[in-house]
Amino acid sequence: MSRRRVGVLVAPANPSAEPELTRLLGSRADMHVARLPARPGPSLLDRLESYNAAVPAMIGAFDGLRLDAMVMACSEPRYLLAPEEDREQCAELTAATGVPFATATQATREALEHVMVSDIVLVSPYQPWVTDLAERFWKTAGLNVTQVVQVRAPDGYSPYGHTPDSLITQVEVAELPGDAVLLFTGTGLPTLPVLRPLTSGNDRTLLTSNLCMAWWALSKAVGRHVTLSRVPYRRHMAAAAARMGGRP
């Protein structure tokens, strides 16, 4: 099977999306990245709105490169929108380019529908007002958010400031049910290293923005659903990656 090509739009300072997507896409697809415009100085709200506004033009950054799928690896700005608005914009960009396109939130939504998840624990690294928007987004999308775990990096509410240890510690302190489905929102979080520790000795399922995007992009690129299992990720990462046709 020839390697597919996945275009990725990513926020300027995101440290985790590219490394994690590279591992998750594995041998089936090459990743081609364009970074959203940096806007130092404006408020967080201004910056998030600018990311949303930049997406249609940024798709043109790939020019004539033939792509099999495209994703916007940036969840936070999409929480300013309603779920249906997010979905409609993805459909419009898909129609305009002829290439399947999804935001991180839309890819996650489709992944949750695919594995028939109805109840989630939302793990959010965002400022509280953005976390509130994220909770409202997923509830409006039809999910039952049973609990919200607000995680904080050492330097404040920043998805880019976390370490795997900081995530693990704060989730463990929350004393979540042993069979909970945890959704880690935020493509900038270092989530792959936390999967095994947080599912050790329990029946939790962990889903992350990057995992859901990789599943969506590979499914579109190869023309069929690759497997996204709800089996807890305490199994070795190699097994999870193998189910998606990639490498650990």
XYZ file of C-alpha atoms in Angstrom:
248
model
C 0.000 0.000 0.000
C 1.405 3.407 -0.962
C 1.869 5.980 1.755
C -0.860 8.577 2.081
C -0.399 12.302 2.703
C -2.047 14.170 5.558
C -1.966 17.959 5.771
C -1.947 19.413 9.275
C -2.608 22.983 10.403
C -1.076 23.598 13.810
C -0.790 26.546 16.215
C 2.627 28.264 16.219
C 3.824 27.173 19.675
C 2.262 23.707 19.808
C 5.011 21.266 20.911
C 3.100 17.986 20.904
C 0.832 17.685 17.866
C 3.536 16.864 15.335
C 5.483 14.318 17.431
C 2.329 12.515 18.523
C 0.695 12.504 15.093
C 3.927 11.242 13.545
C 3.884 8.257 15.882
C 0.180 7.614 15.444
C 0.135 7.902 11.654
C 3.098 5.540 11.565
C 3.947 3.877 8.278
C 0.642 4.554 6.540
C 0.898 8.305 6.014
C 3.362 11.149 5.737
C 2.491 14.391 7.518
C 2.826 17.827 5.913
C 2.500 20.776 8.275
C 1.591 24.454 7.976
C 1.610 26.628 11.101
C -1.162 29.107 11.774
C -0.085 32.774 11.826
C 1.528 33.920 15.065
C -0.219 36.845 16.726
C 1.805 38.008 19.713
C 0.189 40.583 21.945
C -3.581 40.220 21.452
C -5.769 38.700 24.117
C -6.392 34.968 24.118
C -9.861 35.534 22.695
C -8.449 37.617 19.838
C -5.842 34.977 19.101
C -8.372 32.146 19.071
C -10.696 34.068 16.785
C -7.776 34.791 14.460
C -6.974 31.076 14.209
C -10.543 30.299 13.162
C -10.516 33.118 10.619
C -7.181 31.999 9.140
C -8.175 28.416 8.343
C -9.644 28.893 4.818
C -6.592 30.823 3.621
C -4.157 28.469 5.380
C -5.457 25.509 3.418
C -3.985 27.257 0.394
C -0.539 27.030 1.993
C -0.286 23.497 0.616
C -0.690 24.908 -2.909
C -0.558 22.020 -5.383
C 0.516 19.323 -2.930
C -1.806 16.363 -3.335
C -3.277 15.466 0.025
C -5.535 12.612 1.083
C -6.856 14.322 4.231
C -6.411 17.553 6.163
C -6.862 18.355 9.847
C -6.715 21.473 11.979
C -4.694 20.348 15.005
C -6.011 23.065 17.304
C -9.044 22.432 19.516
C -9.225 25.554 21.660
C -10.515 28.070 19.074
C -13.265 25.707 17.948
C -14.921 25.934 21.347
C -15.930 29.475 20.423
C -18.321 27.848 17.939
C -21.333 25.572 18.273
C -20.747 21.926 17.294
C -22.943 22.182 14.212
C -21.164 25.335 13.060
C -17.865 23.507 13.443
C -19.212 20.564 11.423
C -20.666 22.788 8.701
C -17.397 24.676 8.241
C -15.521 21.386 7.868
C -18.020 20.238 5.247
C -17.688 23.536 3.360
C -13.877 23.322 3.283
C -14.053 19.688 2.180
C -16.351 20.645 -0.679
C -14.201 23.639 -1.663
C -10.920 21.697 -1.779
C -12.035 18.199 -2.684
C -9.937 16.921 0.237
C -11.561 15.588 3.438
C -11.046 18.211 6.147
C -11.766 18.135 9.870
C -10.884 20.200 12.874
C -9.601 18.438 15.968
C -13.022 18.833 17.558
C -14.908 17.458 14.573
C -12.513 14.511 14.256
C -12.970 13.830 17.977
C -16.730 14.051 17.634
C -16.723 11.497 14.830
C -14.402 9.229 16.807
C -16.692 9.355 19.843
C -19.664 8.524 17.636
C -17.700 5.686 16.016
C -16.951 3.970 19.335
C -20.436 4.829 20.643
C -19.350 6.847 23.646
C -22.106 8.740 25.447
C -20.538 9.637 28.814
C -17.156 11.322 29.170
C -14.915 12.847 31.768
C -13.477 15.969 30.151
C -9.832 16.705 30.977
C -9.032 20.302 30.048
C -5.810 22.335 30.304
C -7.474 25.580 29.245
C -8.329 28.697 31.170
C -11.558 28.165 33.134
C -13.700 30.236 30.739
C -12.497 28.183 27.779
C -13.046 24.971 29.744
C -16.631 26.109 30.350
C -17.039 26.596 26.589
C -15.546 23.151 25.957
C -17.967 21.537 28.394
C -20.889 23.330 26.745
C -19.627 22.268 23.285
C -19.599 18.571 24.137
C -22.926 18.704 25.937
C -24.476 20.470 22.941
C -22.988 17.734 20.741
C -25.070 15.226 22.717
C -22.539 13.894 25.206
C -23.063 13.536 28.928
C -20.090 15.233 30.600
C -20.095 13.489 33.957
C -17.106 15.368 35.347
C -14.606 18.029 34.331
C -10.984 17.753 35.427
C -9.296 21.134 35.120
C -5.538 20.544 34.902
C -3.065 23.350 35.441
C 0.529 23.543 34.226
C 3.272 24.906 36.511
C 3.159 28.209 34.612
C -0.638 28.516 34.645
C -3.473 27.379 32.413
C -1.487 26.434 29.364
C -1.782 23.225 27.324
C 1.815 23.666 26.215
C 3.294 23.841 29.721
C 2.352 20.354 30.874
C 4.571 17.362 31.378
C 3.229 13.801 31.382
C 3.856 13.661 35.139
C 1.797 16.790 35.770
C -1.125 15.338 33.839
C -0.933 11.958 35.515
C -0.756 13.455 39.001
C -3.717 15.777 38.549
C -5.921 13.121 36.967
C -5.094 10.646 39.715
C -5.957 13.233 42.391
C -9.424 13.555 40.817
C -10.156 9.932 41.850
C -12.121 9.102 38.719
C -14.207 5.944 38.331
C -12.330 2.883 37.205
C -14.490 2.486 34.115
C -14.631 6.138 33.011
C -14.028 7.336 29.462
C -11.547 10.212 29.667
C -11.367 12.726 26.855
C -8.172 14.790 26.906
C -8.885 17.910 24.879
C -5.909 19.797 23.507
C -3.532 18.816 20.727
C -0.658 20.491 22.569
C -0.821 18.153 25.550
C 1.775 15.363 25.846
C -0.831 12.611 26.024
C 0.762 9.467 24.592
C 2.985 8.882 27.653
C 0.017 9.087 30.047
C -2.109 6.372 28.420
C -0.593 3.338 30.125
C -0.102 4.825 33.618
C -3.685 6.124 33.812
C -5.227 2.818 32.706
C -3.068 0.539 34.820
C -5.194 -1.620 37.113
C -8.550 -0.275 35.921
C -10.964 -0.403 32.987
C -10.764 3.220 31.870
C -10.696 4.259 28.252
C -8.542 7.229 27.265
C -9.170 9.235 24.121
C -7.141 12.276 23.124
C -7.415 14.984 20.489
C -4.332 13.687 18.686
C -5.436 10.056 18.807
C -8.849 10.952 17.381
C -7.327 13.127 14.652
C -4.938 10.369 13.603
C -7.824 7.890 13.447
C -9.925 10.294 11.382
C -7.115 11.244 8.987
C -6.048 7.644 8.382
C -9.649 6.537 7.881
C -10.212 9.221 5.253
C -6.828 8.709 3.635
C -7.255 4.961 3.137
C -10.971 5.170 2.374
C -12.284 3.079 5.245
C -12.459 3.174 9.021
C -9.290 2.014 10.697
C -9.853 0.494 14.114
C -10.251 2.820 17.075
C -10.777 0.463 19.958
C -12.314 1.323 23.322
C -10.133 -1.349 24.869
C -8.226 0.401 27.693
C -4.796 1.637 26.751
C -3.003 -0.178 29.518
C -1.986 -2.571 26.767
C 1.366 -1.791 25.259
C 1.362 1.229 22.936
C 2.648 -1.038 20.194
C -0.659 -2.903 20.203
C -2.637 0.335 19.958
C -0.469 1.609 17.151
C -0.676 -1.710 15.329
C -4.478 -1.531 15.352
C -4.156 1.770 13.520
C -1.598 0.367 11.104
C 1.247 2.423 12.545
C 4.283 2.028 14.750
C 4.613 2.737 18.494
